[in-house]
């Protein structure tokens, strides 16, 4: 039976601990040491606005009838022999539901499990919403839990580093402006061996198309730049790439719900397009 | 702060390539078409969100001899590759966890029997190749820019030498 603290109206029953293979990630293991219940409570209440205006979160939780149609839509659930702890409804139940029910009064260890569920066992692919009889947006709910985890710093190290890079340089992999321009010129030279007089125009004002690659392309996958240059030149497109920061279409801030970095990345691309008077923007595959 | 709506039209390359191929700005060389059966991984962002499933199929039809053997389910009902939403970006420690979660994708690929998988998305491409390796399957993922750059007709004026 759940014990209920009459004074605070908060259940104090122990949460269900999931049986998973342990995975070491500094982003979880180290940050969890600095967390306290007070810190978590403050962040949860700030993001979810519990007690004041949590209708956006309460409405889907109270509409859900636990029909489990979302379960068979989830590749995590099907890939683990229909283990119910991987079902989308269970992921909401074990994260957002508990946080609201306990008004954010949870232990750091519980938050670590929540972070693993939302970052490492869900892709926010929205397939479950397609089969929900009420069309509840489960990806949005889990996304907001990602936001709580991000503000607490409970994010896998690799993706947090890439978000820091976007925050500082507006590209994913700490490339400098010099590296970027050099790579484009080097690729232009390479492709010239195959296609005559290929150009990768940099910062061309008034072009029809601005192409925005992913940060990994100039860093480790330059063949994408070469192929794009071939296609654009053979098709005779008036195209360009931006020389200034804001050429990278990767948006890790969106994945971890770092809204501040997310909007700066998008704005960087649009600002560049406006500066160069571009007609259309083509992002990468 | 930022812009309220997109001030400029933004396109996914598939939509852009569709425009190039369907209007004849890029012509496909019949002799260079990709041989053998091919299957398509539908990226969530492109197909479920932007509804460009038919454009992918138009391009694959134009550039590959085929036949296209569809994964079941397909188009907007296809399963995620398990690399999206930060799935790949959370990094190397989680690779095993990610591949185990993508067993459904491996089963879908085995059922098609195809060795060529068109995966027109960076996350899908990486993830599908990892899944093939993890489950010891033959085959490889292919980008659309790779397929298009290989099969397009290069006019005389662009030839070197």
Tab-separated table of C-alpha atoms in Angstrom:
chain	number	residue	atom	x	y	z
A	1	UNK	CA	0.000	0.000	0.000
A	2	UNK	CA	1.105	3.488	-0.757
A	3	UNK	CA	1.750	5.696	2.236
A	4	UNK	CA	0.302	9.155	1.838
A	5	UNK	CA	1.687	12.081	3.759
A	6	UNK	CA	-1.522	13.879	4.842
A	7	UNK	CA	0.188	17.210	5.312
A	8	UNK	CA	1.660	17.447	1.826
A	9	UNK	CA	-0.638	15.094	-0.049
A	10	UNK	CA	2.353	13.363	-1.591
A	11	UNK	CA	2.771	9.624	-1.921
A	12	UNK	CA	5.972	8.337	-0.416
A	13	UNK	CA	5.849	4.796	-1.761
A	14	UNK	CA	9.096	3.626	-3.304
A	15	UNK	CA	9.196	3.890	-7.074
A	16	UNK	CA	9.558	0.833	-9.294
A	17	UNK	CA	13.178	0.246	-10.196
A	18	UNK	CA	13.612	-1.018	-13.738
A	19	UNK	CA	15.808	-4.009	-14.446
A	20	UNK	CA	18.167	-2.846	-17.172
A	21	UNK	CA	21.765	-3.579	-18.108
A	22	UNK	CA	23.822	-0.818	-16.474
A	23	UNK	CA	25.423	1.598	-18.916
A	24	UNK	CA	28.135	3.984	-17.712
A	25	UNK	CA	27.624	7.541	-18.923
A	26	UNK	CA	29.371	10.452	-17.198
A	27	UNK	CA	26.447	12.679	-18.101
A	28	UNK	CA	24.208	10.628	-15.802
A	29	UNK	CA	26.590	9.157	-13.220
A	30	UNK	CA	28.418	12.354	-12.276
A	31	UNK	CA	25.614	14.933	-12.445
A	32	UNK	CA	23.304	12.793	-10.317
A	33	UNK	CA	25.744	13.241	-7.401
A	34	UNK	CA	25.100	16.999	-7.343
A	35	UNK	CA	21.315	16.738	-7.305
A	36	UNK	CA	19.056	17.066	-4.284
A	37	UNK	CA	15.318	16.584	-3.917
A	38	UNK	CA	14.928	20.352	-3.400
A	39	UNK	CA	16.665	21.147	-6.689
A	40	UNK	CA	14.548	18.618	-8.575
A	41	UNK	CA	11.347	19.915	-6.994
A	42	UNK	CA	12.197	23.475	-8.010
A	43	UNK	CA	12.884	22.557	-11.646
A	44	UNK	CA	9.871	20.258	-12.010
A	45	UNK	CA	7.550	22.917	-10.637
A	46	UNK	CA	9.065	25.601	-12.844
A	47	UNK	CA	8.705	23.545	-16.049
A	48	UNK	CA	5.362	21.881	-15.400
A	49	UNK	CA	3.839	24.759	-13.448
A	50	UNK	CA	2.148	22.317	-11.068
A	51	UNK	CA	-0.719	23.704	-9.038
A	52	UNK	CA	-1.171	26.772	-11.212
A	53	UNK	CA	-1.606	25.961	-14.845
A	54	UNK	CA	-0.618	22.378	-15.568
A	55	UNK	CA	-3.613	21.682	-17.841
A	56	UNK	CA	-1.361	21.033	-20.833
A	57	UNK	CA	0.171	18.121	-18.925
A	58	UNK	CA	-2.808	17.038	-16.832
A	59	UNK	CA	-5.289	16.815	-19.736
A	60	UNK	CA	-3.457	14.048	-21.643
A	61	UNK	CA	-2.734	12.141	-18.419
A	62	UNK	CA	-6.406	12.183	-17.440
A	63	UNK	CA	-7.627	11.442	-20.983
A	64	UNK	CA	-5.448	8.314	-21.337
A	65	UNK	CA	-7.543	5.176	-20.778
A	66	UNK	CA	-4.606	2.726	-20.681
A	67	UNK	CA	-5.819	0.844	-23.749
A	68	UNK	CA	-2.190	0.077	-24.667
A	69	UNK	CA	-2.715	0.535	-28.406
A	70	UNK	CA	0.445	2.644	-28.320
A	71	UNK	CA	2.442	-0.336	-27.040
A	72	UNK	CA	2.323	-2.356	-30.242
A	73	UNK	CA	3.218	0.815	-32.165
A	74	UNK	CA	6.544	1.140	-30.317
A	75	UNK	CA	9.656	-0.502	-31.764
A	76	UNK	CA	11.275	-0.598	-28.295
A	77	UNK	CA	8.354	-2.611	-26.917
A	78	UNK	CA	8.299	-5.025	-29.865
A	79	UNK	CA	12.087	-5.415	-29.911
A	80	UNK	CA	12.128	-6.487	-26.257
A	81	UNK	CA	9.611	-9.331	-26.562
A	82	UNK	CA	6.700	-7.107	-25.582
A	83	UNK	CA	8.219	-6.110	-22.241
A	84	UNK	CA	5.554	-3.755	-20.809
A	85	UNK	CA	8.171	-1.464	-19.233
A	86	UNK	CA	9.087	-0.312	-22.772
A	87	UNK	CA	5.525	0.633	-23.733
A	88	UNK	CA	4.936	4.351	-24.431
A	89	UNK	CA	2.173	4.582	-21.828
A	90	UNK	CA	4.518	3.012	-19.257
A	91	UNK	CA	7.221	5.535	-20.146
A	92	UNK	CA	4.801	8.374	-19.424
A	93	UNK	CA	3.549	6.620	-16.297
A	94	UNK	CA	7.069	6.140	-14.932
A	95	UNK	CA	8.207	9.695	-15.669
A	96	UNK	CA	5.734	12.577	-16.073
A	97	UNK	CA	2.932	10.861	-14.142
A	98	UNK	CA	5.110	10.193	-11.102
A	99	UNK	CA	6.631	13.682	-11.185
A	100	UNK	CA	3.211	15.332	-11.165
A	101	UNK	CA	1.774	12.932	-8.586
A	102	UNK	CA	4.692	13.560	-6.220
A	103	UNK	CA	4.792	17.267	-7.058
A	104	UNK	CA	8.451	16.951	-7.960
A	105	UNK	CA	9.473	15.529	-4.564
A	106	UNK	CA	11.587	12.661	-5.904
A	107	UNK	CA	15.066	11.319	-5.234
A	108	UNK	CA	18.068	11.919	-7.552
A	109	UNK	CA	18.236	8.157	-8.240
A	110	UNK	CA	14.655	8.252	-9.500
A	111	UNK	CA	15.533	11.167	-11.788
A	112	UNK	CA	18.453	9.175	-13.187
A	113	UNK	CA	16.053	6.406	-14.169
A	114	UNK	CA	13.682	8.967	-15.686
A	115	UNK	CA	16.541	10.414	-17.763
A	116	UNK	CA	17.454	6.964	-19.054
A	117	UNK	CA	13.845	6.288	-20.075
A	118	UNK	CA	13.337	9.557	-21.956
A	119	UNK	CA	16.771	9.825	-23.612
A	120	UNK	CA	17.782	6.225	-24.204
A	121	UNK	CA	14.543	4.293	-24.619
A	122	UNK	CA	12.449	6.632	-26.739
A	123	UNK	CA	13.149	8.338	-30.088
A	124	UNK	CA	10.177	10.734	-30.034
A	125	UNK	CA	9.251	9.234	-33.425
A	126	UNK	CA	5.523	9.934	-32.875
A	127	UNK	CA	4.415	6.547	-34.196
A	128	UNK	CA	2.486	5.870	-30.960
A	129	UNK	CA	0.377	9.010	-31.418
A	130	UNK	CA	-0.840	7.639	-34.768
A	131	UNK	CA	-2.486	4.680	-33.030
A	132	UNK	CA	-3.759	6.494	-29.934
A	133	UNK	CA	-7.586	6.679	-30.076
A	134	UNK	CA	-7.370	10.203	-28.630
A	135	UNK	CA	-4.295	11.252	-30.606
A	136	UNK	CA	-2.400	12.124	-27.417
A	137	UNK	CA	1.029	13.494	-28.234
A	138	UNK	CA	3.226	11.225	-26.130
A	139	UNK	CA	6.375	12.576	-27.785
A	140	UNK	CA	5.519	16.066	-26.519
A	141	UNK	CA	5.024	14.804	-22.967
A	142	UNK	CA	8.306	12.884	-22.924
A	143	UNK	CA	9.975	15.868	-24.585
A	144	UNK	CA	9.008	18.061	-21.660
A	145	UNK	CA	10.507	15.480	-19.297
A	146	UNK	CA	13.686	15.762	-21.388
A	147	UNK	CA	13.515	19.509	-20.743
A	148	UNK	CA	13.397	18.888	-16.965
A	149	UNK	CA	16.378	16.518	-17.250
A	150	UNK	CA	18.293	19.022	-19.377
A	151	UNK	CA	17.816	21.854	-16.860
A	152	UNK	CA	19.017	19.479	-14.133
A	153	UNK	CA	22.011	18.573	-16.307
A	154	UNK	CA	21.025	14.902	-16.552
A	155	UNK	CA	21.852	14.452	-20.227
A	156	UNK	CA	24.080	11.847	-21.952
A	157	UNK	CA	27.538	13.387	-22.194
A	158	UNK	CA	27.954	13.078	-25.962
A	159	UNK	CA	24.781	14.922	-26.934
A	160	UNK	CA	25.300	17.569	-24.237
A	161	UNK	CA	28.769	18.273	-25.622
A	162	UNK	CA	27.350	18.706	-29.122
A	163	UNK	CA	24.713	21.094	-27.746
A	164	UNK	CA	27.446	23.084	-26.005
A	165	UNK	CA	29.262	23.241	-29.338
A	166	UNK	CA	26.124	24.534	-31.067
A	167	UNK	CA	25.694	27.063	-28.303
A	168	UNK	CA	29.240	28.380	-28.696
A	169	UNK	CA	29.904	28.029	-32.445
A	170	UNK	CA	26.467	27.327	-34.040
A	171	UNK	CA	27.854	24.054	-35.362
A	172	UNK	CA	27.770	20.597	-33.916
A	173	UNK	CA	31.447	19.630	-33.793
A	174	UNK	CA	33.497	22.656	-32.701
A	175	UNK	CA	34.521	23.639	-36.263
A	176	UNK	CA	35.977	27.099	-36.717
A	177	UNK	CA	34.935	29.356	-39.582
A	178	UNK	CA	38.378	28.798	-41.162
A	179	UNK	CA	38.032	24.991	-41.083
A	180	UNK	CA	34.620	25.262	-42.687
A	181	UNK	CA	35.662	27.528	-45.577
A	182	UNK	CA	38.861	25.496	-46.116
A	183	UNK	CA	36.865	22.275	-46.365
A	184	UNK	CA	34.512	23.721	-48.963
A	185	UNK	CA	37.434	24.938	-51.089
A	186	UNK	CA	39.244	21.621	-50.722
A	187	UNK	CA	36.130	19.724	-51.838
A	188	UNK	CA	35.713	22.052	-54.815
A	189	UNK	CA	39.253	21.174	-55.867
A	190	UNK	CA	38.618	17.428	-55.408
A	191	UNK	CA	35.429	17.386	-57.474
A	192	UNK	CA	37.136	19.305	-60.286
A	193	UNK	CA	38.991	16.082	-61.110
A	194	UNK	CA	35.636	14.522	-62.075
A	195	UNK	CA	33.401	17.368	-63.221
A	196	UNK	CA	34.762	20.303	-65.207
A	197	UNK	CA	34.761	23.780	-63.619
A	198	UNK	CA	32.745	22.806	-60.551
A	199	UNK	CA	32.075	25.707	-58.197
A	200	UNK	CA	31.036	25.762	-54.562
A	201	UNK	CA	30.049	29.432	-54.316
A	202	UNK	CA	30.566	30.764	-50.789
A	203	UNK	CA	28.450	33.689	-49.564
A	204	UNK	CA	26.979	34.490	-52.992
A	205	UNK	CA	24.348	37.171	-52.630
A	206	UNK	CA	20.967	36.665	-54.312
A	207	UNK	CA	21.415	32.944	-55.056
A	208	UNK	CA	18.312	30.774	-55.560
A	209	UNK	CA	19.311	28.092	-53.084
A	210	UNK	CA	21.370	28.074	-49.885
A	211	UNK	CA	22.523	24.620	-48.866
A	212	UNK	CA	23.012	23.883	-45.153
A	213	UNK	CA	24.924	20.661	-44.414
A	214	UNK	CA	25.211	18.788	-41.131
A	215	UNK	CA	28.248	19.538	-38.950
A	216	UNK	CA	29.522	15.979	-39.492
A	217	UNK	CA	29.779	16.535	-43.248
A	218	UNK	CA	32.740	18.958	-43.304
A	219	UNK	CA	34.240	17.186	-40.276
A	220	UNK	CA	34.143	13.480	-41.204
A	221	UNK	CA	31.878	12.899	-44.232
A	222	UNK	CA	33.132	15.284	-46.921
A	223	UNK	CA	31.854	12.998	-49.695
A	224	UNK	CA	28.390	14.478	-49.090
A	225	UNK	CA	29.718	17.914	-49.992
A	226	UNK	CA	31.315	16.496	-53.148
A	227	UNK	CA	28.096	14.762	-54.237
A	228	UNK	CA	25.984	17.839	-53.566
A	229	UNK	CA	28.420	19.968	-55.572
A	230	UNK	CA	28.155	17.517	-58.501
A	231	UNK	CA	24.351	17.490	-58.437
A	232	UNK	CA	23.998	21.266	-58.077
A	233	UNK	CA	26.476	22.008	-60.878
A	234	UNK	CA	25.109	19.451	-63.349
A	235	UNK	CA	21.543	20.651	-62.695
A	236	UNK	CA	22.706	24.221	-63.208
A	237	UNK	CA	21.389	25.532	-59.883
A	238	UNK	CA	22.341	29.014	-58.714
A	239	UNK	CA	23.412	27.932	-55.214
A	240	UNK	CA	25.621	28.952	-52.332
A	241	UNK	CA	26.719	28.102	-48.801
A	242	UNK	CA	27.070	30.599	-45.976
A	243	UNK	CA	30.567	31.643	-44.908
A	244	UNK	CA	29.381	32.904	-41.535
A	245	UNK	CA	28.358	30.796	-38.538
A	246	UNK	CA	24.841	29.433	-38.895
A	247	UNK	CA	25.496	27.029	-41.758
A	248	UNK	CA	24.902	23.861	-39.720
A	249	UNK	CA	21.426	22.326	-39.858
A	250	UNK	CA	22.069	19.909	-36.953
A	251	UNK	CA	19.944	20.869	-33.974
A	252	UNK	CA	20.873	18.886	-30.888
A	253	UNK	CA	19.162	21.526	-28.761
A	254	UNK	CA	15.881	20.312	-30.216
A	255	UNK	CA	16.586	16.721	-29.154
A	256	UNK	CA	17.356	17.540	-25.525
A	257	UNK	CA	14.780	20.364	-25.470
A	258	UNK	CA	17.347	23.090	-24.887
A	259	UNK	CA	14.915	25.609	-26.401
A	260	UNK	CA	17.364	28.517	-26.063
A	261	UNK	CA	20.067	26.903	-28.218
A	262	UNK	CA	17.433	25.376	-30.502
A	263	UNK	CA	15.970	28.733	-31.519
A	264	UNK	CA	19.443	30.271	-31.989
A	265	UNK	CA	20.403	27.529	-34.464
A	266	UNK	CA	17.226	28.004	-36.499
A	267	UNK	CA	17.542	31.756	-36.330
A	268	UNK	CA	21.184	31.568	-37.442
A	269	UNK	CA	20.168	29.809	-40.667
A	270	UNK	CA	17.334	32.248	-41.396
A	271	UNK	CA	19.497	35.266	-40.593
A	272	UNK	CA	22.121	34.033	-43.048
A	273	UNK	CA	19.464	33.436	-45.689
A	274	UNK	CA	18.091	36.964	-45.196
A	275	UNK	CA	21.590	38.467	-45.243
A	276	UNK	CA	22.369	36.778	-48.567
A	277	UNK	CA	18.860	37.409	-49.980
A	278	UNK	CA	18.319	33.704	-50.642
A	279	UNK	CA	15.095	32.423	-52.211
A	280	UNK	CA	15.029	28.905	-50.735
A	281	UNK	CA	16.975	26.941	-48.144
A	282	UNK	CA	17.815	23.257	-48.705
A	283	UNK	CA	18.849	21.434	-45.530
A	284	UNK	CA	20.794	18.208	-45.531
A	285	UNK	CA	19.448	14.681	-45.870
B	1	UNK	CA	13.519	36.683	-30.516
B	2	UNK	CA	13.259	34.260	-33.439
B	3	UNK	CA	10.916	34.244	-36.409
B	4	UNK	CA	7.257	33.395	-35.889
B	5	UNK	CA	6.913	31.409	-39.140
B	6	UNK	CA	9.577	30.401	-41.626
B	7	UNK	CA	10.389	33.605	-43.503
B	8	UNK	CA	11.863	31.552	-46.357
B	9	UNK	CA	10.819	28.222	-47.832
B	10	UNK	CA	12.915	25.342	-46.474
B	11	UNK	CA	13.219	22.026	-48.272
B	12	UNK	CA	14.485	18.567	-47.454
B	13	UNK	CA	16.898	17.405	-50.203
B	14	UNK	CA	14.471	14.642	-51.201
B	15	UNK	CA	11.869	17.277	-52.054
B	16	UNK	CA	14.535	19.277	-53.876
B	17	UNK	CA	15.859	16.255	-55.809
B	18	UNK	CA	12.289	15.271	-56.679
B	19	UNK	CA	11.875	18.692	-58.253
B	20	UNK	CA	15.151	18.350	-60.195
B	21	UNK	CA	14.387	14.856	-61.522
B	22	UNK	CA	10.677	15.368	-62.242
B	23	UNK	CA	11.302	18.613	-64.157
B	24	UNK	CA	14.165	17.044	-66.134
B	25	UNK	CA	16.973	19.273	-64.820
B	26	UNK	CA	18.741	16.067	-63.805
B	27	UNK	CA	18.486	13.195	-66.283
B	28	UNK	CA	19.116	9.617	-65.197
B	29	UNK	CA	21.480	7.487	-67.282
B	30	UNK	CA	19.671	4.199	-67.991
B	31	UNK	CA	22.937	2.230	-68.066
B	32	UNK	CA	24.043	3.435	-64.632
B	33	UNK	CA	20.852	2.548	-62.733
B	34	UNK	CA	21.410	0.722	-59.392
B	35	UNK	CA	20.924	-2.999	-59.879
B	36	UNK	CA	19.120	-5.460	-57.672
B	37	UNK	CA	16.093	-5.284	-55.395
B	38	UNK	CA	15.974	-2.315	-53.054
B	39	UNK	CA	13.960	-1.458	-49.959
B	40	UNK	CA	13.224	1.930	-48.433
B	41	UNK	CA	13.604	3.148	-44.864
B	42	UNK	CA	11.106	5.970	-44.310
B	43	UNK	CA	12.676	8.682	-42.134
B	44	UNK	CA	10.216	9.956	-39.505
B	45	UNK	CA	11.001	13.617	-40.156
B	46	UNK	CA	10.606	13.333	-43.930
B	47	UNK	CA	7.726	10.871	-44.251
B	48	UNK	CA	5.653	11.036	-41.051
B	49	UNK	CA	6.129	14.770	-40.507
B	50	UNK	CA	6.470	16.176	-44.056
B	51	UNK	CA	4.538	13.493	-45.934
B	52	UNK	CA	7.107	13.026	-48.713
B	53	UNK	CA	6.865	9.208	-48.870
B	54	UNK	CA	5.763	9.174	-52.502
B	55	UNK	CA	8.603	11.503	-53.532
B	56	UNK	CA	11.160	9.057	-52.125
B	57	UNK	CA	9.534	6.257	-54.107
B	58	UNK	CA	9.484	8.347	-57.290
B	59	UNK	CA	13.235	8.958	-56.952
B	60	UNK	CA	14.051	5.332	-56.167
B	61	UNK	CA	11.942	4.212	-59.139
B	62	UNK	CA	13.756	6.663	-61.402
B	63	UNK	CA	17.283	5.739	-60.275
B	64	UNK	CA	17.104	1.997	-59.525
B	65	UNK	CA	16.258	-0.971	-61.723
B	66	UNK	CA	14.436	-2.412	-58.742
B	67	UNK	CA	12.058	-3.898	-57.936
B	68	UNK	CA	11.224	-1.949	-54.759
B	69	UNK	CA	10.367	-4.438	-52.025
B	70	UNK	CA	8.554	-2.514	-49.306
B	71	UNK	CA	9.195	-3.053	-45.617
B	72	UNK	CA	6.056	-4.040	-43.726
B	73	UNK	CA	4.628	-1.705	-42.492
B	74	UNK	CA	5.828	1.140	-44.716
B	75	UNK	CA	5.484	4.855	-45.475
B	76	UNK	CA	4.165	6.840	-42.476
B	77	UNK	CA	3.512	3.565	-40.634
B	78	UNK	CA	7.146	2.445	-40.868
B	79	UNK	CA	9.081	1.948	-37.652
B	80	UNK	CA	11.716	4.445	-36.546
B	81	UNK	CA	15.307	3.408	-37.352
B	82	UNK	CA	16.076	3.920	-33.641
B	83	UNK	CA	18.663	6.584	-34.404
B	84	UNK	CA	16.324	9.561	-34.469
B	85	UNK	CA	15.411	11.971	-31.693
B	86	UNK	CA	18.996	11.987	-30.463
B	87	UNK	CA	19.203	8.164	-30.505
B	88	UNK	CA	22.530	8.224	-32.360
B	89	UNK	CA	23.788	11.399	-30.731
B	90	UNK	CA	23.609	10.073	-27.164
B	91	UNK	CA	26.876	8.442	-28.058
B	92	UNK	CA	28.973	5.283	-28.097
B	93	UNK	CA	28.110	3.976	-24.570
B	94	UNK	CA	24.526	3.409	-25.701
B	95	UNK	CA	25.240	1.734	-29.049
B	96	UNK	CA	24.439	-1.776	-27.824
B	97	UNK	CA	21.277	-0.594	-26.094
B	98	UNK	CA	20.244	1.125	-29.337
B	99	UNK	CA	20.856	-1.903	-31.560
B	100	UNK	CA	18.942	-4.181	-29.183
B	101	UNK	CA	16.015	-1.774	-29.378
B	102	UNK	CA	16.052	-1.986	-33.174
B	103	UNK	CA	15.430	-5.718	-33.499
B	104	UNK	CA	12.116	-4.978	-35.214
B	105	UNK	CA	14.004	-3.038	-37.914
B	106	UNK	CA	16.357	-5.995	-38.469
B	107	UNK	CA	13.359	-8.339	-38.790
B	108	UNK	CA	11.737	-5.979	-41.305
B	109	UNK	CA	14.935	-5.924	-43.385
B	110	UNK	CA	15.325	-9.721	-43.255
B	111	UNK	CA	11.711	-10.117	-44.436
B	112	UNK	CA	12.375	-8.007	-47.536
B	113	UNK	CA	15.498	-10.009	-48.408
B	114	UNK	CA	17.094	-6.865	-49.882
B	115	UNK	CA	20.768	-5.955	-49.623
B	116	UNK	CA	20.264	-2.383	-50.773
B	117	UNK	CA	18.447	-0.137	-48.332
B	118	UNK	CA	17.720	3.435	-49.358
B	119	UNK	CA	17.937	5.491	-46.142
B	120	UNK	CA	17.639	9.159	-47.095
B	121	UNK	CA	18.483	10.595	-43.648
B	122	UNK	CA	21.762	10.901	-41.727
B	123	UNK	CA	20.355	9.287	-38.587
B	124	UNK	CA	18.678	6.452	-40.495
B	125	UNK	CA	21.810	5.794	-42.547
B	126	UNK	CA	24.069	5.464	-39.499
B	127	UNK	CA	21.526	3.504	-37.531
B	128	UNK	CA	20.667	1.022	-40.312
B	129	UNK	CA	24.354	0.289	-40.935
B	130	UNK	CA	24.870	-0.324	-37.188
B	131	UNK	CA	21.844	-2.619	-37.055
B	132	UNK	CA	23.052	-4.640	-40.075
B	133	UNK	CA	26.444	-5.090	-38.413
B	134	UNK	CA	25.012	-5.938	-34.985
B	135	UNK	CA	22.706	-8.665	-36.340
B	136	UNK	CA	25.293	-9.945	-38.862
B	137	UNK	CA	23.185	-9.145	-41.892
B	138	UNK	CA	24.454	-8.582	-45.403
B	139	UNK	CA	23.713	-5.322	-47.131
B	140	UNK	CA	24.251	-1.630	-46.735
B	141	UNK	CA	22.310	1.604	-46.418
B	142	UNK	CA	22.436	4.111	-49.285
B	143	UNK	CA	21.942	7.865	-49.304
B	144	UNK	CA	19.864	9.508	-52.002
B	145	UNK	CA	22.713	11.929	-52.890
B	146	UNK	CA	24.953	8.885	-53.370
B	147	UNK	CA	22.421	7.181	-55.659
B	148	UNK	CA	21.721	10.361	-57.621
B	149	UNK	CA	25.374	11.374	-58.069
B	150	UNK	CA	26.175	7.874	-59.356
B	151	UNK	CA	23.263	7.480	-61.755
B	152	UNK	CA	22.797	10.962	-63.213
B	153	UNK	CA	23.705	11.791	-66.814
B	154	UNK	CA	26.762	14.059	-66.968
B	155	UNK	CA	26.549	16.223	-70.134
B	156	UNK	CA	29.609	16.565	-72.414
B	157	UNK	CA	30.445	20.094	-71.275
B	158	UNK	CA	31.048	18.863	-67.718
B	159	UNK	CA	33.390	16.008	-68.694
B	160	UNK	CA	37.060	16.434	-67.819
B	161	UNK	CA	39.700	15.967	-70.494
